[in-house]
JSON list of C-alpha atoms in Angstrom, two decimals:
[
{"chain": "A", "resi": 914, "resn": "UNK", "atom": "CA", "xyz": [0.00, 0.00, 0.00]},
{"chain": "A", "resi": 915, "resn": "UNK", "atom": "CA", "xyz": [1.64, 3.21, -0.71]},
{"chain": "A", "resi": 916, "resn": "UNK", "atom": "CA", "xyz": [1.83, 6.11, 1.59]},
{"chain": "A", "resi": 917, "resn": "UNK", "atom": "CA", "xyz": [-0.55, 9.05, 1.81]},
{"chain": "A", "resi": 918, "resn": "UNK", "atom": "CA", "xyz": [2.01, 11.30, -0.04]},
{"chain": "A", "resi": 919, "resn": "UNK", "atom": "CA", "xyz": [2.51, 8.97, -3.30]},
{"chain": "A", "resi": 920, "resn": "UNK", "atom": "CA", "xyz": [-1.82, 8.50, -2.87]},
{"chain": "A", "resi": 921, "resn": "UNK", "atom": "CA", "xyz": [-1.84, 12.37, -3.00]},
{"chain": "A", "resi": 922, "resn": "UNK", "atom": "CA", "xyz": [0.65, 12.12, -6.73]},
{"chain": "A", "resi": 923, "resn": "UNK", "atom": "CA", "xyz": [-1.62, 9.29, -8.32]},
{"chain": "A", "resi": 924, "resn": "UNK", "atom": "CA", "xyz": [-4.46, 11.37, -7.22]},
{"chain": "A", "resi": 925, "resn": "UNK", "atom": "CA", "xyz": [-3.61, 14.62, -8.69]},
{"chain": "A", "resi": 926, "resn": "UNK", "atom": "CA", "xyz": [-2.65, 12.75, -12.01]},
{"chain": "A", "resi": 927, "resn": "UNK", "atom": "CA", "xyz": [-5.47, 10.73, -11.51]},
{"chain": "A", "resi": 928, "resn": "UNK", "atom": "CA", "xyz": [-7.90, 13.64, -11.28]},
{"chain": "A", "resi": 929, "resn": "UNK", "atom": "CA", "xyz": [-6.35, 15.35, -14.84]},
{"chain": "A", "resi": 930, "resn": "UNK", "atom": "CA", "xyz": [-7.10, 12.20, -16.55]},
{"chain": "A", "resi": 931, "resn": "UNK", "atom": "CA", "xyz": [-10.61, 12.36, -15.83]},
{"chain": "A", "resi": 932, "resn": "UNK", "atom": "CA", "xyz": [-10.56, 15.75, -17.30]},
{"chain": "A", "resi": 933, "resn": "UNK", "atom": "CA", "xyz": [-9.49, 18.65, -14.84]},
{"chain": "A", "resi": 934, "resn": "UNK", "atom": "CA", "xyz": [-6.77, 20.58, -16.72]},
{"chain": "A", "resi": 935, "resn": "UNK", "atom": "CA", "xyz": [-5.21, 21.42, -13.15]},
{"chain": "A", "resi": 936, "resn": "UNK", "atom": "CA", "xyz": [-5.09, 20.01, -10.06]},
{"chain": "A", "resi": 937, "resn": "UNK", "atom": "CA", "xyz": [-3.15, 20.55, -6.74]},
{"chain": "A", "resi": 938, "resn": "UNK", "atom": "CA", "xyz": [-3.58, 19.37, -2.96]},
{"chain": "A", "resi": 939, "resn": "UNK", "atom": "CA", "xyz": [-3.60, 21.70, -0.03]},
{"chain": "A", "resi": 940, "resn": "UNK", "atom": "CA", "xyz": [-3.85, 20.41, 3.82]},
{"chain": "A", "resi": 941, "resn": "UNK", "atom": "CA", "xyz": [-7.36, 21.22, 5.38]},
{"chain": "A", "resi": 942, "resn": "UNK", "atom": "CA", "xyz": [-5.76, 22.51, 8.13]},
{"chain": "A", "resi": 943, "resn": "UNK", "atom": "CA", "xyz": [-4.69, 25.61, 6.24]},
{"chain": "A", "resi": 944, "resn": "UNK", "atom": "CA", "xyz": [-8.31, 26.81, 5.13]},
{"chain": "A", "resi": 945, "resn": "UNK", "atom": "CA", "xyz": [-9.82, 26.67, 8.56]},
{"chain": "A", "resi": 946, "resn": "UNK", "atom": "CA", "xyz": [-8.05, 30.48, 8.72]},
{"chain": "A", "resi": 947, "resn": "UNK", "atom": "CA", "xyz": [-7.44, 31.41, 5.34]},
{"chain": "A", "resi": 948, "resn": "UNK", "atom": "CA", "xyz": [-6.92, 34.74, 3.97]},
{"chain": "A", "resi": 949, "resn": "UNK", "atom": "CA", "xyz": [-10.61, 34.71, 2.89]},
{"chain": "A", "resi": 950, "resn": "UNK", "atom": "CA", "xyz": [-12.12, 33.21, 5.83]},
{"chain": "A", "resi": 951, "resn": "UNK", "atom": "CA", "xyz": [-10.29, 36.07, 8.13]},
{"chain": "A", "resi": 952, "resn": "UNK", "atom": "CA", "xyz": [-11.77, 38.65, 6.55]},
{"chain": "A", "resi": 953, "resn": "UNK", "atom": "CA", "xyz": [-15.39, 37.25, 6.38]},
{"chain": "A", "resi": 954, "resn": "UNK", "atom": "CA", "xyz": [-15.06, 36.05, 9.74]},
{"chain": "A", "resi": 955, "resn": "UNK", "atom": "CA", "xyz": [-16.08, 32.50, 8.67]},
{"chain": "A", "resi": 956, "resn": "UNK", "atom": "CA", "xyz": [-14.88, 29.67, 9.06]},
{"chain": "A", "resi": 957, "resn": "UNK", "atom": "CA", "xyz": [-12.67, 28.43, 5.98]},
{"chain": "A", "resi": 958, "resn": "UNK", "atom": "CA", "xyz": [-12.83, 24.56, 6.28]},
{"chain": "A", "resi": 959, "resn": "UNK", "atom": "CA", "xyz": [-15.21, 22.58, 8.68]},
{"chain": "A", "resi": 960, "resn": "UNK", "atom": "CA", "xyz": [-11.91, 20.05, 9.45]},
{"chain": "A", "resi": 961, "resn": "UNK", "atom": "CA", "xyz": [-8.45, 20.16, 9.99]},
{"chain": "A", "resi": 962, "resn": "UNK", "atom": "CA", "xyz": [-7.94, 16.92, 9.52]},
{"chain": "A", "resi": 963, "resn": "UNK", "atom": "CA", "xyz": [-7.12, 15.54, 5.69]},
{"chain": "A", "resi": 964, "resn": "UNK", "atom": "CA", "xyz": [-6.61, 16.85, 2.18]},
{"chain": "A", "resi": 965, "resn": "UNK", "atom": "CA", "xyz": [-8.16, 18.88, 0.02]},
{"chain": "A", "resi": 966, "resn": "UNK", "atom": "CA", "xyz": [-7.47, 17.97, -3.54]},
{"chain": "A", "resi": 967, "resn": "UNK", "atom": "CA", "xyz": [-8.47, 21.25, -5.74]},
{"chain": "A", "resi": 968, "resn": "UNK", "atom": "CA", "xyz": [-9.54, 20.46, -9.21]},
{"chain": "A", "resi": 969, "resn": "UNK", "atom": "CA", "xyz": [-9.96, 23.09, -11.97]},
{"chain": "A", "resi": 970, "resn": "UNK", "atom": "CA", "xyz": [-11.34, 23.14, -15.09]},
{"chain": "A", "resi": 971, "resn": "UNK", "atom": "CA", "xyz": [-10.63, 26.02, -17.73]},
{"chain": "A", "resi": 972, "resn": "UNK", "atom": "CA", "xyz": [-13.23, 28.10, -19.27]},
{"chain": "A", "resi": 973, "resn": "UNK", "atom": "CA", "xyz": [-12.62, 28.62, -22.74]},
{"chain": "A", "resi": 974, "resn": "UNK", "atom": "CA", "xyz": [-14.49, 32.16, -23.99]},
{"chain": "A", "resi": 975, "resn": "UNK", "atom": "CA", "xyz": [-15.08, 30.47, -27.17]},
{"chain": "A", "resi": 976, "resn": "UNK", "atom": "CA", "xyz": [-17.36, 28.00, -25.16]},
{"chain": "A", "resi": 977, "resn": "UNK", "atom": "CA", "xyz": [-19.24, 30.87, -23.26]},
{"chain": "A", "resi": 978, "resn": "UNK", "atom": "CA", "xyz": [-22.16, 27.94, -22.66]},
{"chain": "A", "resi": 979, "resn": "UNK", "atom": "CA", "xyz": [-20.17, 26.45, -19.79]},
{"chain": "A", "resi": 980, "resn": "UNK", "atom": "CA", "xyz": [-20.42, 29.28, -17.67]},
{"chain": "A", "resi": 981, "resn": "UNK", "atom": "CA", "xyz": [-24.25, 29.76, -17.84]},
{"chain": "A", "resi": 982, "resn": "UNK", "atom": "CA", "xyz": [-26.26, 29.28, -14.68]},
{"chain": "A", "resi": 983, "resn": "UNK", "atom": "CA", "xyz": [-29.32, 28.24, -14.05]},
{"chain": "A", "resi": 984, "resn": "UNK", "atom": "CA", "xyz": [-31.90, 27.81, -10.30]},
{"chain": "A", "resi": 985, "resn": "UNK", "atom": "CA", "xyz": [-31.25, 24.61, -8.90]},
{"chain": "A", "resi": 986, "resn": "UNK", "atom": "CA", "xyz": [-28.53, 23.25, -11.65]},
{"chain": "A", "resi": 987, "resn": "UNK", "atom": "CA", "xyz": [-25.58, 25.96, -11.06]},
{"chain": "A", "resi": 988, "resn": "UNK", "atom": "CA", "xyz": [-23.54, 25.78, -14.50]},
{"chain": "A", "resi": 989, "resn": "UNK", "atom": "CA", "xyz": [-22.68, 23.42, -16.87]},
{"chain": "A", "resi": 990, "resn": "UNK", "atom": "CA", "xyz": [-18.40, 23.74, -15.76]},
{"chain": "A", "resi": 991, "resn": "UNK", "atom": "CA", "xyz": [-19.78, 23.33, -12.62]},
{"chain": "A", "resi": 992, "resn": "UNK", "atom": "CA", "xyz": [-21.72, 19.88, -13.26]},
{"chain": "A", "resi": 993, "resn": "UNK", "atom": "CA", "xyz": [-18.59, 18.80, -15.05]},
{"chain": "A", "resi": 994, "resn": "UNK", "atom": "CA", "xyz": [-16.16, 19.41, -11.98]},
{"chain": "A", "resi": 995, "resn": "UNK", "atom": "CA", "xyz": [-18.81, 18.04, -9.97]},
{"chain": "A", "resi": 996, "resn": "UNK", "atom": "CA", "xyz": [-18.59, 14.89, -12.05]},
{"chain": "A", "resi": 997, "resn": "UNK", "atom": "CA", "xyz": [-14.66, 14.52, -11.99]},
{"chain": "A", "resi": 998, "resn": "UNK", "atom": "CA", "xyz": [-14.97, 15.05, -8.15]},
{"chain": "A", "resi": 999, "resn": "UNK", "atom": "CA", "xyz": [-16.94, 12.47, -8.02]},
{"chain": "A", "resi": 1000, "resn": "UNK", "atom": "CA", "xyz": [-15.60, 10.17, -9.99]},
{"chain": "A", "resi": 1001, "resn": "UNK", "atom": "CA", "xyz": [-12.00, 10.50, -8.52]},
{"chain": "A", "resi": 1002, "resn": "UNK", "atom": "CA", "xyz": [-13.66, 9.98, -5.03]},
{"chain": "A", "resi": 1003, "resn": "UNK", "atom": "CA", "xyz": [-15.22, 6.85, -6.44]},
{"chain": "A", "resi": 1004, "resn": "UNK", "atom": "CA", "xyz": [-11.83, 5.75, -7.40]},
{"chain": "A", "resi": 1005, "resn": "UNK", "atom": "CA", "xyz": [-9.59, 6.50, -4.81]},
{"chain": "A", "resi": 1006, "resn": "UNK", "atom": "CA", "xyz": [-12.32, 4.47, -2.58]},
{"chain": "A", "resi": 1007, "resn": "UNK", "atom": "CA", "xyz": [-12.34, 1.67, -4.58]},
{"chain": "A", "resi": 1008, "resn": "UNK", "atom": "CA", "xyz": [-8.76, 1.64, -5.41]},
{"chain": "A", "resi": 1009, "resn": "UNK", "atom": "CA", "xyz": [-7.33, 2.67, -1.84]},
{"chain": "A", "resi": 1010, "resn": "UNK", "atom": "CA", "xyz": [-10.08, 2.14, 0.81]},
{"chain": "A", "resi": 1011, "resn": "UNK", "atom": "CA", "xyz": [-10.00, 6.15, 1.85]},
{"chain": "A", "resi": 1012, "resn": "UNK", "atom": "CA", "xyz": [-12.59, 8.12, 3.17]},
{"chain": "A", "resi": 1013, "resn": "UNK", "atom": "CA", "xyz": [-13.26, 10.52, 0.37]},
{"chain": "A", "resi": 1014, "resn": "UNK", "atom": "CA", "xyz": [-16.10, 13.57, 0.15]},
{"chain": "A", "resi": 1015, "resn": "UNK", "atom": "CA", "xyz": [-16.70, 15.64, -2.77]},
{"chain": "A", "resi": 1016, "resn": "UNK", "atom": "CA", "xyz": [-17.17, 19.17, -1.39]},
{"chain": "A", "resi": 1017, "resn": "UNK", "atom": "CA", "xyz": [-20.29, 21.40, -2.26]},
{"chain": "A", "resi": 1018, "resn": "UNK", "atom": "CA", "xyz": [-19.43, 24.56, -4.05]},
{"chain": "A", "resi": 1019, "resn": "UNK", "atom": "CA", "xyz": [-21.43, 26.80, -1.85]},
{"chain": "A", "resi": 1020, "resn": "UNK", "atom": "CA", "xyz": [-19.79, 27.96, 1.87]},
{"chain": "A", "resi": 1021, "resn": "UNK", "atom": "CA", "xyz": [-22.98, 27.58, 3.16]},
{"chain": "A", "resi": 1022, "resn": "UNK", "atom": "CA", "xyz": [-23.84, 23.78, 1.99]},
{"chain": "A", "resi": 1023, "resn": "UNK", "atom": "CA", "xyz": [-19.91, 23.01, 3.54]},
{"chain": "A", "resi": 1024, "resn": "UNK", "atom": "CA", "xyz": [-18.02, 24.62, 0.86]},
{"chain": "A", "resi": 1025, "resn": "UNK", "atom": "CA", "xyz": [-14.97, 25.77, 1.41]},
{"chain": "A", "resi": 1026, "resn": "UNK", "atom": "CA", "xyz": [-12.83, 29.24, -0.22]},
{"chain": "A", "resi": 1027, "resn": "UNK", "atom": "CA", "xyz": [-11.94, 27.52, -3.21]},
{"chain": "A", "resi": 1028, "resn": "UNK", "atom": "CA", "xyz": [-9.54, 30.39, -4.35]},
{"chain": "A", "resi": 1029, "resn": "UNK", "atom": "CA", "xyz": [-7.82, 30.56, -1.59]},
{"chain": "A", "resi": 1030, "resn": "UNK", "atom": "CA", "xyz": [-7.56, 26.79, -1.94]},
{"chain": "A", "resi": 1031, "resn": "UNK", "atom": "CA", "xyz": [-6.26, 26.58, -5.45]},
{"chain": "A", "resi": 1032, "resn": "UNK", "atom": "CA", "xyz": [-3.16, 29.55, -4.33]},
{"chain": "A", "resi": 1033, "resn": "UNK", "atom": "CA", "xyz": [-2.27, 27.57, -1.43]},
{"chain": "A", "resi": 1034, "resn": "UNK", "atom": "CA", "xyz": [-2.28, 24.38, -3.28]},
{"chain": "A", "resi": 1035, "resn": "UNK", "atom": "CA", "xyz": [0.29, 26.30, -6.16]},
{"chain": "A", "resi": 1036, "resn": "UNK", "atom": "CA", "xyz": [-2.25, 26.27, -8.55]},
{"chain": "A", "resi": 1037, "resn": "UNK", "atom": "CA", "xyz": [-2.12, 29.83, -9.04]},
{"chain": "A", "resi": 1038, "resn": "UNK", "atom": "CA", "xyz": [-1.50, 33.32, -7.75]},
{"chain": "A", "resi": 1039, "resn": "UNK", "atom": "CA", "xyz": [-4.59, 35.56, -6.63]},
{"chain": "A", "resi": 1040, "resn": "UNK", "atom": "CA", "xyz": [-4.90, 38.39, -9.42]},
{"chain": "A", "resi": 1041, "resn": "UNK", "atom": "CA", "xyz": [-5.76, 42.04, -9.02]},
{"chain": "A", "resi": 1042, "resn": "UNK", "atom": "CA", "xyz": [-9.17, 41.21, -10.46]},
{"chain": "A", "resi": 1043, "resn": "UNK", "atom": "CA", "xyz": [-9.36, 38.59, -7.20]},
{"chain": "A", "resi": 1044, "resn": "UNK", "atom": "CA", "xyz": [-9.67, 35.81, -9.62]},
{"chain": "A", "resi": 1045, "resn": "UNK", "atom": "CA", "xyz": [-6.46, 33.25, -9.51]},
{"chain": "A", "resi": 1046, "resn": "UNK", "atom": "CA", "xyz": [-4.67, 33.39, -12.14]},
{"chain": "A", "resi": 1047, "resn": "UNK", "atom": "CA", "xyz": [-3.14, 30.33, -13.33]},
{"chain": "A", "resi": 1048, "resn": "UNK", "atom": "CA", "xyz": [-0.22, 29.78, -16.05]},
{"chain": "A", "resi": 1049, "resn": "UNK", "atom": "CA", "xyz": [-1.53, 28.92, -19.39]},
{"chain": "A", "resi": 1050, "resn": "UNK", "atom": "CA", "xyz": [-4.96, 29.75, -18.64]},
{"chain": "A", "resi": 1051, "resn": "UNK", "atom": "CA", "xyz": [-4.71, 32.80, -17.14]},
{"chain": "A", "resi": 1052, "resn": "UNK", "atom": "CA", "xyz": [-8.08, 33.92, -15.14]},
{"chain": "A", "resi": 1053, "resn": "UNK", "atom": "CA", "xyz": [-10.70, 31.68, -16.63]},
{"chain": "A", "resi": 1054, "resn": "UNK", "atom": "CA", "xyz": [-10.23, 28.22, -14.67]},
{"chain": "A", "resi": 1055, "resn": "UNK", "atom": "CA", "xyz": [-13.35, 27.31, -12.61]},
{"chain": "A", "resi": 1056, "resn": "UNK", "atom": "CA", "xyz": [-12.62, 24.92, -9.33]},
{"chain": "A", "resi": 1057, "resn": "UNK", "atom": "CA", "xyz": [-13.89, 21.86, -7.06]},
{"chain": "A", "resi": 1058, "resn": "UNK", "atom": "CA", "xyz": [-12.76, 20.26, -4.12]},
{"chain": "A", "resi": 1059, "resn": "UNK", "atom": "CA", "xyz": [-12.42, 16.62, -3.05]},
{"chain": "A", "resi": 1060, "resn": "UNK", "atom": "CA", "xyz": [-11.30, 15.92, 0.66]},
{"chain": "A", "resi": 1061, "resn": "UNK", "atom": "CA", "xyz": [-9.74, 13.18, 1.10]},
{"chain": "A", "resi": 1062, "resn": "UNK", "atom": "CA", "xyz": [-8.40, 10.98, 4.80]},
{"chain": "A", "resi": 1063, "resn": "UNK", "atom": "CA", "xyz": [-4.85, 11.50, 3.81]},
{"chain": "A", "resi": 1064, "resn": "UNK", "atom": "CA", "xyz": [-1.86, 13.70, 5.68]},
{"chain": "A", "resi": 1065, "resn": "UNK", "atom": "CA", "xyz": [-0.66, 16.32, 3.22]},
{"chain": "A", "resi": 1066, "resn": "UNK", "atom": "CA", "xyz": [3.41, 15.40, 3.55]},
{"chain": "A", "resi": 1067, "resn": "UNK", "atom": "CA", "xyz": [6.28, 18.04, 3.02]},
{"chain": "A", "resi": 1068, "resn": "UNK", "atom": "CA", "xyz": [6.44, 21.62, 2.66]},
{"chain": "A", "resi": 1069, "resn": "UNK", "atom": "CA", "xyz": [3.42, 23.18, 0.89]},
{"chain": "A", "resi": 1070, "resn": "UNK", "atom": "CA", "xyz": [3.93, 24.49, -2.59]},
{"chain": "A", "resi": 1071, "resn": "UNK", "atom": "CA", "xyz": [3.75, 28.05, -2.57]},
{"chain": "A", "resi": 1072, "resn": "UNK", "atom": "CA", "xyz": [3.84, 30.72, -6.10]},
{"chain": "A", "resi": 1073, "resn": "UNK", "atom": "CA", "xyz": [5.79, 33.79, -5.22]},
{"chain": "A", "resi": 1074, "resn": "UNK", "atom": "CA", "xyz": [5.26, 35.67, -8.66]},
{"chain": "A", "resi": 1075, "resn": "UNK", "atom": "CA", "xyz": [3.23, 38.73, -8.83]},
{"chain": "A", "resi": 1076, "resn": "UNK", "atom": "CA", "xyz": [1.21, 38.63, -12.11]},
{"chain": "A", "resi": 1077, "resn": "UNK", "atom": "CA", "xyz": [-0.39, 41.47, -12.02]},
{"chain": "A", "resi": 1078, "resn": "UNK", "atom": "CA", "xyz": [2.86, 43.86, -11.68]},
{"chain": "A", "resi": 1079, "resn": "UNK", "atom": "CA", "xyz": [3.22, 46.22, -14.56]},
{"chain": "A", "resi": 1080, "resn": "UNK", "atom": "CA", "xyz": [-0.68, 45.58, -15.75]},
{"chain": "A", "resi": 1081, "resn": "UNK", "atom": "CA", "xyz": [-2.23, 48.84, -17.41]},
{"chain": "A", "resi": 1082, "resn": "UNK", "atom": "CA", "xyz": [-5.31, 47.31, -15.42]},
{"chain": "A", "resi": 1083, "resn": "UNK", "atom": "CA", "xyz": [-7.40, 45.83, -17.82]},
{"chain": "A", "resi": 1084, "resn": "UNK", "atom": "CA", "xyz": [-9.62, 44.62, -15.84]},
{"chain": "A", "resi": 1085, "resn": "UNK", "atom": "CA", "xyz": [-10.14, 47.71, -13.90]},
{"chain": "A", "resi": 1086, "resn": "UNK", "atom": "CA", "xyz": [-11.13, 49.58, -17.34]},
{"chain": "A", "resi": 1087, "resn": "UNK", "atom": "CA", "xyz": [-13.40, 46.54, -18.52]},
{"chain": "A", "resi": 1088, "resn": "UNK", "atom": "CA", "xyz": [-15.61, 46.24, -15.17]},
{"chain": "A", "resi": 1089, "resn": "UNK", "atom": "CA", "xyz": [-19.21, 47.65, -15.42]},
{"chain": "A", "resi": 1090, "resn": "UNK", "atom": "CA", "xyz": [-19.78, 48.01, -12.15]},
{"chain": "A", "resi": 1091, "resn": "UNK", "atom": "CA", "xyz": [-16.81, 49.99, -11.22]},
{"chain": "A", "resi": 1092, "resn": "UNK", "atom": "CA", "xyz": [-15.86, 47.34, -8.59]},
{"chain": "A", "resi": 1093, "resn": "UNK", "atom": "CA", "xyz": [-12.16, 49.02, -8.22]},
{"chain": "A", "resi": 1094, "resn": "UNK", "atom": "CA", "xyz": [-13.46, 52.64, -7.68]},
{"chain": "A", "resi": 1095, "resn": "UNK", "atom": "CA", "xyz": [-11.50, 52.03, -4.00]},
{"chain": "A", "resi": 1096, "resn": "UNK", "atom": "CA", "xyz": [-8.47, 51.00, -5.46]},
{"chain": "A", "resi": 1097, "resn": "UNK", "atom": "CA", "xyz": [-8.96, 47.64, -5.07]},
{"chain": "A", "resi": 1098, "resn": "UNK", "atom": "CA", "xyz": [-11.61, 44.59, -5.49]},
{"chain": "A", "resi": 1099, "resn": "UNK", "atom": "CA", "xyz": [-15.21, 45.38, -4.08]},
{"chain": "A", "resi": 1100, "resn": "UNK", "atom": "CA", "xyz": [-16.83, 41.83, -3.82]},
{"chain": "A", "resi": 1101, "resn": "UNK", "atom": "CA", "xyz": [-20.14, 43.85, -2.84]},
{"chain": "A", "resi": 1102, "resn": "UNK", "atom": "CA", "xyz": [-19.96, 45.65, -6.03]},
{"chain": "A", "resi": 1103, "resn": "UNK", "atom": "CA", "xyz": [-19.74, 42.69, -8.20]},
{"chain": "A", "resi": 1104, "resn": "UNK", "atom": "CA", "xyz": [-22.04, 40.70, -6.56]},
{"chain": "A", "resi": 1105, "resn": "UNK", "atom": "CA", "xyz": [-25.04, 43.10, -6.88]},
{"chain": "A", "resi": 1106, "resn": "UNK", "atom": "CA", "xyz": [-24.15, 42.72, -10.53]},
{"chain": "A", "resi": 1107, "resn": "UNK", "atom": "CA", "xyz": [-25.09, 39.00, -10.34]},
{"chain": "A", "resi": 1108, "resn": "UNK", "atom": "CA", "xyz": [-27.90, 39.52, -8.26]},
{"chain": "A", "resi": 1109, "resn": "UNK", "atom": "CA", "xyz": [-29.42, 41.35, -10.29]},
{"chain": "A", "resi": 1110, "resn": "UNK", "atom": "CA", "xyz": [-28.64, 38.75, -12.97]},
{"chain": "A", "resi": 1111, "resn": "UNK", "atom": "CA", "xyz": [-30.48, 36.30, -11.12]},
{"chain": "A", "resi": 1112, "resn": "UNK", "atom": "CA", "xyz": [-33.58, 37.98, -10.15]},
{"chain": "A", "resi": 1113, "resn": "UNK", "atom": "CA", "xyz": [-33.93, 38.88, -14.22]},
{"chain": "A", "resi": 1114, "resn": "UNK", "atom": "CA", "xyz": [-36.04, 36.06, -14.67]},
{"chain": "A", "resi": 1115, "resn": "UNK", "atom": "CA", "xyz": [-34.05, 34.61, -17.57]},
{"chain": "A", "resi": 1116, "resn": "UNK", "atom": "CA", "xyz": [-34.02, 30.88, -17.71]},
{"chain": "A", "resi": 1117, "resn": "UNK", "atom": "CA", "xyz": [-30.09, 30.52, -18.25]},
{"chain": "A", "resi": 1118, "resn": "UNK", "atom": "CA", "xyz": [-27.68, 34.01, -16.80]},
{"chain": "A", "resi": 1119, "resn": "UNK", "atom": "CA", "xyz": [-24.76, 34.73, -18.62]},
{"chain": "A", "resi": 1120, "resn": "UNK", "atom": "CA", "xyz": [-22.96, 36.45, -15.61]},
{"chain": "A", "resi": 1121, "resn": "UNK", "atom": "CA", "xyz": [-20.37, 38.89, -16.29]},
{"chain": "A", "resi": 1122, "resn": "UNK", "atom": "CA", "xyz": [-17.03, 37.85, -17.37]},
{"chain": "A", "resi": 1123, "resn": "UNK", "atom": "CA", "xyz": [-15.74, 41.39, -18.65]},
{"chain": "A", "resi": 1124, "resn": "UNK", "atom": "CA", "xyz": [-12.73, 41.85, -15.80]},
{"chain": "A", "resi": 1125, "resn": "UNK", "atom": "CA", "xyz": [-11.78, 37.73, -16.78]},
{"chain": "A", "resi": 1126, "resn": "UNK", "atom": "CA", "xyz": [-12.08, 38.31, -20.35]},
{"chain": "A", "resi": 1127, "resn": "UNK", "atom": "CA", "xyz": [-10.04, 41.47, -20.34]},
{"chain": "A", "resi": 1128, "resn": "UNK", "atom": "CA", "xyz": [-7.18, 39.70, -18.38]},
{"chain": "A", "resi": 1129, "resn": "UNK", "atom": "CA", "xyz": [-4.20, 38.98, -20.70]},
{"chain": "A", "resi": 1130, "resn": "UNK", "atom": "CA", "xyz": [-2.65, 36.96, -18.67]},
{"chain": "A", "resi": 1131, "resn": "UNK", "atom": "CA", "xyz": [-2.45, 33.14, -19.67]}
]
């Protein structure tokens, strides 16, 4: 039987083969106070025991159909992470005999800060526009999480570079609802963007994308 760190490897290769284009694995431990959780005041991970294996699936513009949401169904990228989550669970339980739970996306249904997640699993680096931007795909990755009964071994991997440094601020120019008017990232801002979104009463809600879209990073 191999140990919890060489698990954690297969899984992460595991999980791209089932279709996430990246993948990375962060202790729980770490999200209980993560940056995003501090600020809230919420608590960023209901355990500190285990793994979190982050999964994340990119968004291509030219498929705009992934990212539409509709009541009770979320998005189709969403359904499709959902579906690798589960499916690597399934696997690593039949394959290992680990305890294994795919994680709901929303905080509230035992989510957990999935951005913060994916930078402290090296996945990425948090942008300016507070998405993470990841190398090759820039801003538009989507992510899951699968926890899993395994101790995360080793020093976590960690991204130093700053991504945004020298950016004419695209994104800052491209956002409709002048979410950077303070000189940095207003989440209520955005939000009552997709609010309103939602109570439109359209069927499937393209939300806004124009900060992502605008990004140049990849």
């Amino acid at each position: 039987m191999p140990g919890d760190s060489e698990i954690i490897r297969i899984a992460l290769e595991r999980a791209r083969e089932l279709g996430a284009n990246v993948a990375g694995a962060v202790p729980a431990a770490r999200l209980t106070d993560c940056p995003s959780a501090v600020a809230d005041g919420y608590q960023g991970s209901t355990t500190d025991r285990g793994t979190y294996i982050v999964l994340g699936l990119y968004h291509d513009p030219e498929h705009p159909e992934l990212d539409l949401w509709e009541e009770g169904r979320g998005t189709p990228g969403d359904r499709i992470l959902a579906g690798i989550g589960r499916d690597l669970a399934h696997w690593l339980q039949e394959n290992y005999g680990i305890r294994t739970r795919v994680i709901p996306y929303q905080l509230e249904d035992g989510g957990i800060y999935l951005k913060d997640a994916a930078c402290m699993a090296g996945i990425g680096s948090m942008g300016r526009n507070n998405l993470v931007l990841v190398p090759g795909y820039g801003p538009r990755v989507r992510f899951r999480a699968v926890w899993v009964d395994l101790t995360f071994p080793g020093k976590i991997p960690s991204r130093q570079d700053s991504p945004c440094a020298g950016c004419a601020g695209y994104c800052i120019r491209a956002c409709p609802m002048d979410a950077f008017a303070a000189g940095r990232y207003s989440r209520g801002r955005c939000m009552a963007r997709m609010d309103a979104d939602k109570a439109s009463g359209r069927a499937r809600i393209d939300h806004c994308r124009a900060c992502e879209l605008a990004c140049p990073e990849e």
